[in-house]
PDB file of C-alpha atoms and ligand atoms in Angstrom:
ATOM      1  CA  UNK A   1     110.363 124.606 106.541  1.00 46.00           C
ATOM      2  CA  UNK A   2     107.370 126.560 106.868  1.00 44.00           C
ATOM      3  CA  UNK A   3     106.415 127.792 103.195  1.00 69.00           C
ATOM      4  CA  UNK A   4     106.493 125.754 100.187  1.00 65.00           C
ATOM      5  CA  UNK A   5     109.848 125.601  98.016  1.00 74.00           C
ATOM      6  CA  UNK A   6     110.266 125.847  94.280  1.00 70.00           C
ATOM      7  CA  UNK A   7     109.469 122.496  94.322  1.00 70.00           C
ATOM      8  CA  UNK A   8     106.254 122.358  96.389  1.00 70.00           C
ATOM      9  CA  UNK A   9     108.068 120.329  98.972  1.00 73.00           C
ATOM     10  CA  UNK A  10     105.562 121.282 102.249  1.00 68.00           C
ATOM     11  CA  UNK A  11     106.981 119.188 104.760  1.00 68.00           C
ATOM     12  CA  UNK A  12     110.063 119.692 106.774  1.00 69.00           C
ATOM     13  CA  UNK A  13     112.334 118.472 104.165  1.00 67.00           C
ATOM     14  CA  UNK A  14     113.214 119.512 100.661  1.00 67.00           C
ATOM     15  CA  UNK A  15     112.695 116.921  98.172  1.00 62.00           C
ATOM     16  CA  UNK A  16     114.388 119.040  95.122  1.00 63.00           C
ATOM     17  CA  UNK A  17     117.494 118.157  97.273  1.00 64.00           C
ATOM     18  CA  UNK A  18     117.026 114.833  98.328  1.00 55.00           C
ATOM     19  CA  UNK A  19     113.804 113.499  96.591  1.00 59.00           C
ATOM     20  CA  UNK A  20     115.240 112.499  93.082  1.00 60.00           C
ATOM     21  CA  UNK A  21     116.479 108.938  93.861  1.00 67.00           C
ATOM     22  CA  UNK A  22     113.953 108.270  96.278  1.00 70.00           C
ATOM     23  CA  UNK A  23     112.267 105.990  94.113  1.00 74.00           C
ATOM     24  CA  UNK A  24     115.285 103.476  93.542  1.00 82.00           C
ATOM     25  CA  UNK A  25     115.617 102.979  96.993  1.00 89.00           C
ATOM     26  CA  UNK A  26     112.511 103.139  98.635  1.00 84.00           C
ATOM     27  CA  UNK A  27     109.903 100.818  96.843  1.00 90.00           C
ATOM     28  CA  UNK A  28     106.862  99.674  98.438  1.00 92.00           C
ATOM     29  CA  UNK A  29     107.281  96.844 100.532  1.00 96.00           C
ATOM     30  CA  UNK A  30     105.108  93.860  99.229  1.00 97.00           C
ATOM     31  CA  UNK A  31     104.813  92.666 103.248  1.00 97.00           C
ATOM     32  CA  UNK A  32     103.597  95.821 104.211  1.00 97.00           C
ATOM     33  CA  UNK A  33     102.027  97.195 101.440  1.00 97.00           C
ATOM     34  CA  UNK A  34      99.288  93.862 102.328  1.00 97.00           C
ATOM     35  CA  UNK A  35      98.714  95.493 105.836  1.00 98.00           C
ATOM     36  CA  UNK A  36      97.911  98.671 104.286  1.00 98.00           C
ATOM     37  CA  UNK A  37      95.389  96.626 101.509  1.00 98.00           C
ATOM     38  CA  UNK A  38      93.845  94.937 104.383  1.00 97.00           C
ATOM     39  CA  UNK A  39      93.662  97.956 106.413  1.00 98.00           C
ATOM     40  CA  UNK A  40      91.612  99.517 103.621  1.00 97.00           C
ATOM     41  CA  UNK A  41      89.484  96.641 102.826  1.00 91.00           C
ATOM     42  CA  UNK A  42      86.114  97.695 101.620  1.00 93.00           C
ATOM     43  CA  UNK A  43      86.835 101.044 100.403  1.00 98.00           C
ATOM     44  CA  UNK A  44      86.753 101.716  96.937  1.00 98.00           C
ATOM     45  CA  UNK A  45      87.671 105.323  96.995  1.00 98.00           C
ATOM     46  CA  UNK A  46      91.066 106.295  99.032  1.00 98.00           C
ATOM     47  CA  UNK A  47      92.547 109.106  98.853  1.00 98.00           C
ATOM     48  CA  UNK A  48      96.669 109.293  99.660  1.00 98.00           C
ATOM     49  CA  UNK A  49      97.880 112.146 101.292  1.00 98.00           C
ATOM     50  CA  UNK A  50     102.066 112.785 100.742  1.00 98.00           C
ATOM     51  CA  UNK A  51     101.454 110.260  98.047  1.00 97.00           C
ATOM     52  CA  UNK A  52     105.339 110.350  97.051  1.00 94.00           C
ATOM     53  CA  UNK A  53     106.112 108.407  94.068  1.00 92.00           C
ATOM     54  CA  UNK A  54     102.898 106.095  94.868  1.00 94.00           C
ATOM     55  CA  UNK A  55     104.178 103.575  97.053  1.00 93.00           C
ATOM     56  CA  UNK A  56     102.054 101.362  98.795  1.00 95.00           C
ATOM     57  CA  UNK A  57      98.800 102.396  96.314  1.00 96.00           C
ATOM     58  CA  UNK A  58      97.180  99.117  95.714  1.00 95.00           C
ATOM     59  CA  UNK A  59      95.373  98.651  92.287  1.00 93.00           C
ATOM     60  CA  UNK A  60      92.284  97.234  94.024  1.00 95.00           C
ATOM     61  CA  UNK A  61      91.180 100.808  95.143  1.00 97.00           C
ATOM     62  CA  UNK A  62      90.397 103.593  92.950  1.00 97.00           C
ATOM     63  CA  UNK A  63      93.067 106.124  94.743  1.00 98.00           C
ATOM     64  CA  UNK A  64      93.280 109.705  94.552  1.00 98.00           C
ATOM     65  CA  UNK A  65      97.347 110.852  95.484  1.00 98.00           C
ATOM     66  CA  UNK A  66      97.357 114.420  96.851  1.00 98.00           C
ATOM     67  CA  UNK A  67     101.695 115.055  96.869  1.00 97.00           C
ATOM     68  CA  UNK A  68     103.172 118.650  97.190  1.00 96.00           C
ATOM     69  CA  UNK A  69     106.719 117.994  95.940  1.00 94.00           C
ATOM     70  CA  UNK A  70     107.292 118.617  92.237  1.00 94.00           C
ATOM     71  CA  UNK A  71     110.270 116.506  92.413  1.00 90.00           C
ATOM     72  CA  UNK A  72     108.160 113.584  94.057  1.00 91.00           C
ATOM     73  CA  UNK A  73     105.039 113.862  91.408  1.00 94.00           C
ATOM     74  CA  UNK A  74     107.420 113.268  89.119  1.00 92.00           C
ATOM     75  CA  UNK A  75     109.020 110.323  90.255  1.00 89.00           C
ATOM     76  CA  UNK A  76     105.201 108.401  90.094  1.00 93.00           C
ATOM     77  CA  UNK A  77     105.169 105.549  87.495  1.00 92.00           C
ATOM     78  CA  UNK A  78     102.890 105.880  84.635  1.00 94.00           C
ATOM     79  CA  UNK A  79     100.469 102.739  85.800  1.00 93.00           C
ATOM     80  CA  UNK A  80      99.839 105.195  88.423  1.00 95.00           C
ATOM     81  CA  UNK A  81      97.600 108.324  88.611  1.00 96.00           C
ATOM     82  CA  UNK A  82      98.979 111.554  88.517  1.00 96.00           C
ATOM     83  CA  UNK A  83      98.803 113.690  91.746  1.00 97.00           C
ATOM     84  CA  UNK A  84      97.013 116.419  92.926  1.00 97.00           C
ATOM     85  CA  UNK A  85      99.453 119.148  94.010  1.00 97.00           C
ATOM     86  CA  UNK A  86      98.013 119.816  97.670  1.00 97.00           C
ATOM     87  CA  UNK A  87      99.003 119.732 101.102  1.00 98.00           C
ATOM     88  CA  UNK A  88      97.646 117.682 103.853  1.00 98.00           C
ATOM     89  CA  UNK A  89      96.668 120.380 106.001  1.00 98.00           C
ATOM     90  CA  UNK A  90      94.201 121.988 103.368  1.00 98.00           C
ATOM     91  CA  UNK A  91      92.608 118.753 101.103  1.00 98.00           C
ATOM     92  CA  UNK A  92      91.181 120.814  98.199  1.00 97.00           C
ATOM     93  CA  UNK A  93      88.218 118.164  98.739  1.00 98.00           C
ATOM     94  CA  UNK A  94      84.842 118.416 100.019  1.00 98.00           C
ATOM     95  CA  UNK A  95      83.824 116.300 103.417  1.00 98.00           C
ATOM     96  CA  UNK A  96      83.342 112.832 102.885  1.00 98.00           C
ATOM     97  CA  UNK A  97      84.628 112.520  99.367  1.00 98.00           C
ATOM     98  CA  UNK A  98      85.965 109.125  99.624  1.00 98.00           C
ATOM     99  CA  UNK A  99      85.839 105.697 101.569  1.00 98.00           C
ATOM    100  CA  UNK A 100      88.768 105.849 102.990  1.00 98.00           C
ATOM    101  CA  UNK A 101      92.098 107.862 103.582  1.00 98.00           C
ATOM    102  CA  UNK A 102      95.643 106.708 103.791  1.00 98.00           C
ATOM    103  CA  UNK A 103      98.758 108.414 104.223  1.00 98.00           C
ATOM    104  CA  UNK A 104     102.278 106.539 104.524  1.00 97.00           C
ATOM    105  CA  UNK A 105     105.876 107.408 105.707  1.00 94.00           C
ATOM    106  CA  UNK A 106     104.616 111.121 105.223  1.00 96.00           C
ATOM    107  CA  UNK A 107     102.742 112.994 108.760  1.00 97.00           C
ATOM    108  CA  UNK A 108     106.053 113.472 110.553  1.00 94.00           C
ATOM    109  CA  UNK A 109     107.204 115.968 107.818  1.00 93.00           C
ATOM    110  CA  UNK A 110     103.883 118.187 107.788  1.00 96.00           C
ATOM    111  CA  UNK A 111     103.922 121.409 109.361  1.00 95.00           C
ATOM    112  CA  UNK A 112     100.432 120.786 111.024  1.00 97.00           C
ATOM    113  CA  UNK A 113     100.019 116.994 112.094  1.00 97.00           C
ATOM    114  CA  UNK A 114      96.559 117.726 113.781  1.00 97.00           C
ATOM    115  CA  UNK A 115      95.447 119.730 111.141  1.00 98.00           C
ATOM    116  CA  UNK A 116      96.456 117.446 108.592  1.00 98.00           C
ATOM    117  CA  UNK A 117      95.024 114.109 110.187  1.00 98.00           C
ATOM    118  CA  UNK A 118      91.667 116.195 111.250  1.00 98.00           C
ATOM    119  CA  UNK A 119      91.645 117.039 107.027  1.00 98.00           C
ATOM    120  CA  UNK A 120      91.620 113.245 106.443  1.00 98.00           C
ATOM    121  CA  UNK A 121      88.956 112.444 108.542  1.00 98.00           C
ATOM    122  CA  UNK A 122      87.006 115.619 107.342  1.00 98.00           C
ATOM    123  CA  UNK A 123      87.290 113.709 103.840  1.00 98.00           C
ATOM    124  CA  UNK A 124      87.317 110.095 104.645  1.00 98.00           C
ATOM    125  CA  UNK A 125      83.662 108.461 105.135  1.00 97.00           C
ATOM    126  CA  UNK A 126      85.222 104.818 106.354  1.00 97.00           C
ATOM    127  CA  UNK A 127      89.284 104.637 107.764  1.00 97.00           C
ATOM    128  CA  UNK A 128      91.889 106.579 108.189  1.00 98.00           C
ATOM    129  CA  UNK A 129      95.192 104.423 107.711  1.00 98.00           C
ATOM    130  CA  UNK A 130      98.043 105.870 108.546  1.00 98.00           C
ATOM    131  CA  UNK A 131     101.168 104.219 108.272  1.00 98.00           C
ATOM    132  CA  UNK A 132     104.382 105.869 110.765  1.00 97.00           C
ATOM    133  CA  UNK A 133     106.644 105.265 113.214  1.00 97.00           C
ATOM    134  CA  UNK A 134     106.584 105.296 117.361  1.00 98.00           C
ATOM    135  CA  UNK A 135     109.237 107.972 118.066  1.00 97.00           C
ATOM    136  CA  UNK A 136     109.021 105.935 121.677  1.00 98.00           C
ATOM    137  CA  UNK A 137     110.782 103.556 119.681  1.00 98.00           C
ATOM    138  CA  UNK A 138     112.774 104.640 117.451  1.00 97.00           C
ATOM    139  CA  UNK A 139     116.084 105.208 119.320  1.00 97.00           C
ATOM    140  CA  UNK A 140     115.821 101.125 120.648  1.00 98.00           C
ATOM    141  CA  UNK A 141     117.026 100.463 117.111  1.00 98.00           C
ATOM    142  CA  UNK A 142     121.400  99.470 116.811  1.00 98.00           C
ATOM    143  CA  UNK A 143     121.620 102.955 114.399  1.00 98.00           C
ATOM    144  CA  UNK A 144     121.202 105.373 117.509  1.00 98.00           C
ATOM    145  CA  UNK A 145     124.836 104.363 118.831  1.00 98.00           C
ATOM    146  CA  UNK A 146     126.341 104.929 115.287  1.00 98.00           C
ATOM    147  CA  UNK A 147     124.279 108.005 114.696  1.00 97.00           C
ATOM    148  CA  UNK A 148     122.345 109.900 117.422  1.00 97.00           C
ATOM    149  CA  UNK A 149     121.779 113.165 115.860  1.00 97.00           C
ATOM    150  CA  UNK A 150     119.910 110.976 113.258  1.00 97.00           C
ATOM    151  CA  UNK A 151     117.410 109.142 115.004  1.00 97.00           C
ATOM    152  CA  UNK A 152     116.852 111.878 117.571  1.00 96.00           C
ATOM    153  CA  UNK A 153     115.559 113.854 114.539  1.00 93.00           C
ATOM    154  CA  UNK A 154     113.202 111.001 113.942  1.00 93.00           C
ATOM    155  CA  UNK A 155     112.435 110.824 117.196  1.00 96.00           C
ATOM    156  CA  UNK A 156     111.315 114.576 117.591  1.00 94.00           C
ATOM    157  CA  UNK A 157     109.911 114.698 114.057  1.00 93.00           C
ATOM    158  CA  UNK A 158     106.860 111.930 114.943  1.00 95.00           C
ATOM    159  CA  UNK A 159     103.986 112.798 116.462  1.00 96.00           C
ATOM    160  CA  UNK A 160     103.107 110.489 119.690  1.00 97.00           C
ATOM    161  CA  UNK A 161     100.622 107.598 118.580  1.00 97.00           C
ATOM    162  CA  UNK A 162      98.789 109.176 121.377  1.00 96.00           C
ATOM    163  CA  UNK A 163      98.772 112.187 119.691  1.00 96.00           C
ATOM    164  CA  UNK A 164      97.827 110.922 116.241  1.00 97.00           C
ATOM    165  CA  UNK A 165      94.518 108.578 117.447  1.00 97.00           C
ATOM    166  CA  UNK A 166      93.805 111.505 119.372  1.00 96.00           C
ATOM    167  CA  UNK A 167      93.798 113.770 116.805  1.00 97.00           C
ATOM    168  CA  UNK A 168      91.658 110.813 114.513  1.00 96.00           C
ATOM    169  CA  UNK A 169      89.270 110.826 117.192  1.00 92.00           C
ATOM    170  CA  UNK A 170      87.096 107.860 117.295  1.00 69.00           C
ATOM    171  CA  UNK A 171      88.454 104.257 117.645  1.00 86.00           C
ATOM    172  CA  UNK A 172      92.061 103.554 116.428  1.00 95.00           C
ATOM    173  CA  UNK A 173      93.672  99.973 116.708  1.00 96.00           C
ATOM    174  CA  UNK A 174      97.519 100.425 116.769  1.00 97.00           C
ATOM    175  CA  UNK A 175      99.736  97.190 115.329  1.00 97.00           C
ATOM    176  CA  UNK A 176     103.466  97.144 115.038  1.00 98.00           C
ATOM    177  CA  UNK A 177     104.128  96.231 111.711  1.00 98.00           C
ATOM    178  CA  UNK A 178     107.234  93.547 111.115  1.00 97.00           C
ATOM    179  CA  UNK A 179     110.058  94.666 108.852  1.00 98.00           C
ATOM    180  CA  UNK A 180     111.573  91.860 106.719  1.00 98.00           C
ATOM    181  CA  UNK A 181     115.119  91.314 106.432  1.00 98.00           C
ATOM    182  CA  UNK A 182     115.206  92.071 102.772  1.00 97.00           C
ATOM    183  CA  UNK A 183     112.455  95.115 103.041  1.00 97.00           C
ATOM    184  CA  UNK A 184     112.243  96.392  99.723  1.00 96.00           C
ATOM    185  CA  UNK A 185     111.171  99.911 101.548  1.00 95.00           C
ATOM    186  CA  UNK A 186     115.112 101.664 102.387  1.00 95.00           C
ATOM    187  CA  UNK A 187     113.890 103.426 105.820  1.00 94.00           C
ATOM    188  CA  UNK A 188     116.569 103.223 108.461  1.00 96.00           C
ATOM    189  CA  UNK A 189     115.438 100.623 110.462  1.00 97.00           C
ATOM    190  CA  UNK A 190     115.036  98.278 107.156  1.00 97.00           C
ATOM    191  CA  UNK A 191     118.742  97.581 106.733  1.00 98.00           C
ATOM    192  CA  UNK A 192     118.420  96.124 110.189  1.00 98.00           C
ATOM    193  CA  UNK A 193     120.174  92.744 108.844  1.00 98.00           C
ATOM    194  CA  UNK A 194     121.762  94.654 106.184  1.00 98.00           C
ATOM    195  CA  UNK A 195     124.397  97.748 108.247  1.00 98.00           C
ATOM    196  CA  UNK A 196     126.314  97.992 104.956  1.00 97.00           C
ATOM    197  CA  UNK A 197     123.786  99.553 103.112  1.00 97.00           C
ATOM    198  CA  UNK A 198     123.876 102.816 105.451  1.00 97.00           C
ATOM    199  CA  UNK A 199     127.110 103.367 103.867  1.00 97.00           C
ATOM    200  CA  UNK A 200     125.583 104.003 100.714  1.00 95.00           C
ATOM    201  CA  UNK A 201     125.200 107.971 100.084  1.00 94.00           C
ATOM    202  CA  UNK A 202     122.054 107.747  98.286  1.00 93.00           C
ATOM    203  CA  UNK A 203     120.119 104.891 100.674  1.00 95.00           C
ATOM    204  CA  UNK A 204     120.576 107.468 103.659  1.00 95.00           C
ATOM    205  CA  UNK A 205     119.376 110.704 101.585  1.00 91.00           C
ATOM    206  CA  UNK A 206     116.211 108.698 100.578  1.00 90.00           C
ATOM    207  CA  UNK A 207     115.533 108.764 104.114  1.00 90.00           C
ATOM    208  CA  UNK A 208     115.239 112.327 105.386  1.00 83.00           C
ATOM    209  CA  UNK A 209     116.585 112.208 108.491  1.00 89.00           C
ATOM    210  CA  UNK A 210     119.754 112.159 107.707  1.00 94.00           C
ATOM    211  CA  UNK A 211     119.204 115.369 105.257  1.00 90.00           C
ATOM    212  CA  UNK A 212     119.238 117.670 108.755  1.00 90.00           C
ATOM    213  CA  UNK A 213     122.895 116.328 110.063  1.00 94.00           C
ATOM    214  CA  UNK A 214     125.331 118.065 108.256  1.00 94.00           C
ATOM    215  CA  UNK A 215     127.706 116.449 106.191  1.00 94.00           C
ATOM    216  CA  UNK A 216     130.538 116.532 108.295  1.00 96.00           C
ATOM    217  CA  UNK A 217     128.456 114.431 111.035  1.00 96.00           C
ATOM    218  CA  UNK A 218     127.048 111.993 108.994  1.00 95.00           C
ATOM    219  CA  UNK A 219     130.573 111.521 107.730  1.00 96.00           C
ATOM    220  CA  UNK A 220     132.188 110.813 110.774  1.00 97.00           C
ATOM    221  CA  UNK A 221     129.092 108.396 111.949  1.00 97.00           C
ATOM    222  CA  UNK A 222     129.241 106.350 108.758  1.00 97.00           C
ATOM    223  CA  UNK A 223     132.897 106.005 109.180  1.00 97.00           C
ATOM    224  CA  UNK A 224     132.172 104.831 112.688  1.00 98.00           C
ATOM    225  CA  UNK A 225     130.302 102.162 111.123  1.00 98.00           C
ATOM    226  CA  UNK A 226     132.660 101.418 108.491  1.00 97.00           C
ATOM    227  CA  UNK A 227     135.096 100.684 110.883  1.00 98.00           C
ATOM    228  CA  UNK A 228     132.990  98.410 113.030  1.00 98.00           C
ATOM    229  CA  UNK A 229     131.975  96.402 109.972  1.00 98.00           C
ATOM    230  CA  UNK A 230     135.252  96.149 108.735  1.00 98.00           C
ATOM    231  CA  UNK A 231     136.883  95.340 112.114  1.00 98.00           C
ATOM    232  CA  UNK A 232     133.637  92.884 113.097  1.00 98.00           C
ATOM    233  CA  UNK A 233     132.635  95.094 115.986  1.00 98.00           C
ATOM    234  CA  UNK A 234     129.054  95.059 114.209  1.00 98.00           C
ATOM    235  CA  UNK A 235     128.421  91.459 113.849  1.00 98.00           C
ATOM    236  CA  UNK A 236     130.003  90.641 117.423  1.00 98.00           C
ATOM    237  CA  UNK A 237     127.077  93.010 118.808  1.00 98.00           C
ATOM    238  CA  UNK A 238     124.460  92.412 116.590  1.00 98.00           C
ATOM    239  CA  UNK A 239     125.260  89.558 114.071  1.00 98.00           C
ATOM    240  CA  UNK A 240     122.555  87.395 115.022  1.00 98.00           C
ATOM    241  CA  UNK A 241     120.352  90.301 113.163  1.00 98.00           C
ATOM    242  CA  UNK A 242     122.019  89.021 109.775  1.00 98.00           C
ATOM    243  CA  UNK A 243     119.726  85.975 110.218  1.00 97.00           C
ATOM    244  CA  UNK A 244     116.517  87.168 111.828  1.00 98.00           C
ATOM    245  CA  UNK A 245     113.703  87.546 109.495  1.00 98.00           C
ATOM    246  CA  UNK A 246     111.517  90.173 110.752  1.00 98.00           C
ATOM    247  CA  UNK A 247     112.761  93.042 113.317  1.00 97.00           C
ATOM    248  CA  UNK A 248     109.713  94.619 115.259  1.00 97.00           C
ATOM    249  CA  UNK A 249     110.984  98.233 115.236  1.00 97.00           C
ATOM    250  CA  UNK A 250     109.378 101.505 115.228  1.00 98.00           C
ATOM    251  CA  UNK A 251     107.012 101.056 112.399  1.00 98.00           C
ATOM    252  CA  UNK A 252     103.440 101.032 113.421  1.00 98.00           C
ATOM    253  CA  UNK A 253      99.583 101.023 111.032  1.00 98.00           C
ATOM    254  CA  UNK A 254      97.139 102.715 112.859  1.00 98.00           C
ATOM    255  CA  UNK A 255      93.869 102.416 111.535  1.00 98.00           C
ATOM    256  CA  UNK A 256      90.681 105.069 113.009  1.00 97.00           C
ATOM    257  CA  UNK A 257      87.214 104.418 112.269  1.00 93.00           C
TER     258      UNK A 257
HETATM  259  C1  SAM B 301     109.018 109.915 102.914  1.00 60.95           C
HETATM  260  S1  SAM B 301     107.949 110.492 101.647  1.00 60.95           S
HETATM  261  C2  SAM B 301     106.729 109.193 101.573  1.00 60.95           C
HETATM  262  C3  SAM B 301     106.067 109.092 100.242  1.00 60.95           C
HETATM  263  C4  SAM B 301     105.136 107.888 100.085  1.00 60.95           C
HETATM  264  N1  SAM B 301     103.929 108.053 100.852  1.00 60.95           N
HETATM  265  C5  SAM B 301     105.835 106.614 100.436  1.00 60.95           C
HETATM  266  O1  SAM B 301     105.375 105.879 101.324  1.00 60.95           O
HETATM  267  O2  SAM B 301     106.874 106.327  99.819  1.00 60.95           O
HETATM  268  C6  SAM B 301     107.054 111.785 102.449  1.00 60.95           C
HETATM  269  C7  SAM B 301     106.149 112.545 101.511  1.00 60.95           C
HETATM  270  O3  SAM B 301     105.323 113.439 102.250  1.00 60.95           O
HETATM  271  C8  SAM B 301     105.189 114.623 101.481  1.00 60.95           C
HETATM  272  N2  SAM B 301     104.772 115.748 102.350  1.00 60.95           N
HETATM  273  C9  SAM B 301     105.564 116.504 103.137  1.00 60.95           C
HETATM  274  N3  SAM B 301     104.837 117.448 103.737  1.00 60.95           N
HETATM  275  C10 SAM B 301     103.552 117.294 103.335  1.00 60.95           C
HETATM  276  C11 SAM B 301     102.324 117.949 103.628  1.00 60.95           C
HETATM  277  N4  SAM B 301     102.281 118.976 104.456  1.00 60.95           N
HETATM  278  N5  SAM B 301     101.199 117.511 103.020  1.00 60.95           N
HETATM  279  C12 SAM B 301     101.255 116.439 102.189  1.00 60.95           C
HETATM  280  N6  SAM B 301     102.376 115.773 101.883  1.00 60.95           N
HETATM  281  C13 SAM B 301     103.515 116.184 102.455  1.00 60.95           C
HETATM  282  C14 SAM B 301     106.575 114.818 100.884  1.00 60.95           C
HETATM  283  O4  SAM B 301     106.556 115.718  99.798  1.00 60.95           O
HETATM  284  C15 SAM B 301     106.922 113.392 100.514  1.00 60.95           C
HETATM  285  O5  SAM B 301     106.520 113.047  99.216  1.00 60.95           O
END
């Protein structure tokens, strides 16, 4: 996608199609959302770029949610502000507006990565916290043999962490973040413990990903694992996962000064 659609949506996915029961399945992640606080610790201002439905906006900072999508503005709860309709690549902000910038689960869907991570540090006086996934790991994850296609368009759709701290300049520390077992957050890799919630419809279209396989694929993948859950092909493998508490996946904060 290079335009905007009716809805706004910027990135590379529509969220008029697949945005509107986002929010029931992907809730900020209490675990997580603490990295993110800490990350940000000291700011007052923050300003959060693909803001979504708000997850993973702490009350402690005064935050300013810049969100294309229509669909995805819509979806923000009323405790929350309302947000701007902008894109990453072009903050409608001048420089060094606010203490600090964050952006989560959102820079592998803009059409400019660089552009859009050079914007928040054009605007951000303190941090830039950005909260993604290593596409270096992302295929090490039990998915990949169930459904390539998927995670190879996860895998081509993130930017390198080089390319990201790079494109921060400065100083960036890079720390894998854990994923619970129970992460309230539906990404792929957080039904780790959990296989048979990839066989609901609407957990895998609040992750975008699977909104570029066609139906047809994703089909015949989630029947694959259907089969191997039903059969206990899945737990044989990867059973001991049912019990582990955190998996360290692909998920990664990376935090530039
Ligand atoms: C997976 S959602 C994440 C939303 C929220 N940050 C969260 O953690 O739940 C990705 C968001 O990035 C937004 N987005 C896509 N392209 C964008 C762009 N170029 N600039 C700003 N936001 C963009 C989408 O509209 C969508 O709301």
């Amino acid at each position: 996608m290079t335009g905007r659609t009716a809805d706004g949506s910027a990135g590379d996915a529509d969220y008029a199609a697949i945005g509107g029961g986002y929010s029931a399945y992907r809730q900020p992640e209490p675990r997580i959302a603490a990295l993110v606080e800490q990350a940000l610790d000291g700011a007052r201002t923050v300003v959060n770029v693909g803001a979504g439905a708000g997850s993973y906006e702490s009350s402690a900072f005064e935050v300013t949610p810049v969100e294309p999508s229509a669909s995805m503005r819509a979806q923000r709860p009323a405790h929350l502000p309302p947000a701007v309709d902008g894109v990453a690549e072009r903050l409608p902000f001048p420089d060094d507006s606010f203490d600090a910038a964050m952006t989560t689960f959102s820079i592998h869907q803009w059409s400019d990565t660089a552009a859009g991570l050079h914007e928040m540090r054009r605007v951000s006086r303190g941090p830039v916290v950005v909260l993604t996934c290593d596409p270096d790991l992302v295929r090490d994850f039990w998915l990949y043999a169930y459904a390539p296609l998927v995670l190879d368009t996860e895998a081509r759709r993130y930017p390198a962490v080089a390319a990201v701290t790079e494109a921060l300049g400065g100083h960036a520390d890079v720390t894998a973040v854990p994923i619970p077992a129970d992460c309230a957050d539906g990404f792929n890799e957080a039904y780790y413990a959990r296989p048979e919630m990839l066989l609901d419809p609407a957990a895998r279209r609040a992750c975008s990903a699977w909104s570029f396989v066609d139906p047809e694929t994703a089909g015949r993948y989630t029947e694959h694992l259907r089969r191997d859950l039903a059969d206990g092909t899945w737990d044989a493998r990867h059973g001991a996962l049912r019990d582990q508490p955190f998996l360290r996946g692909s998920l990664v904060l990376v935090r530039a000064v």
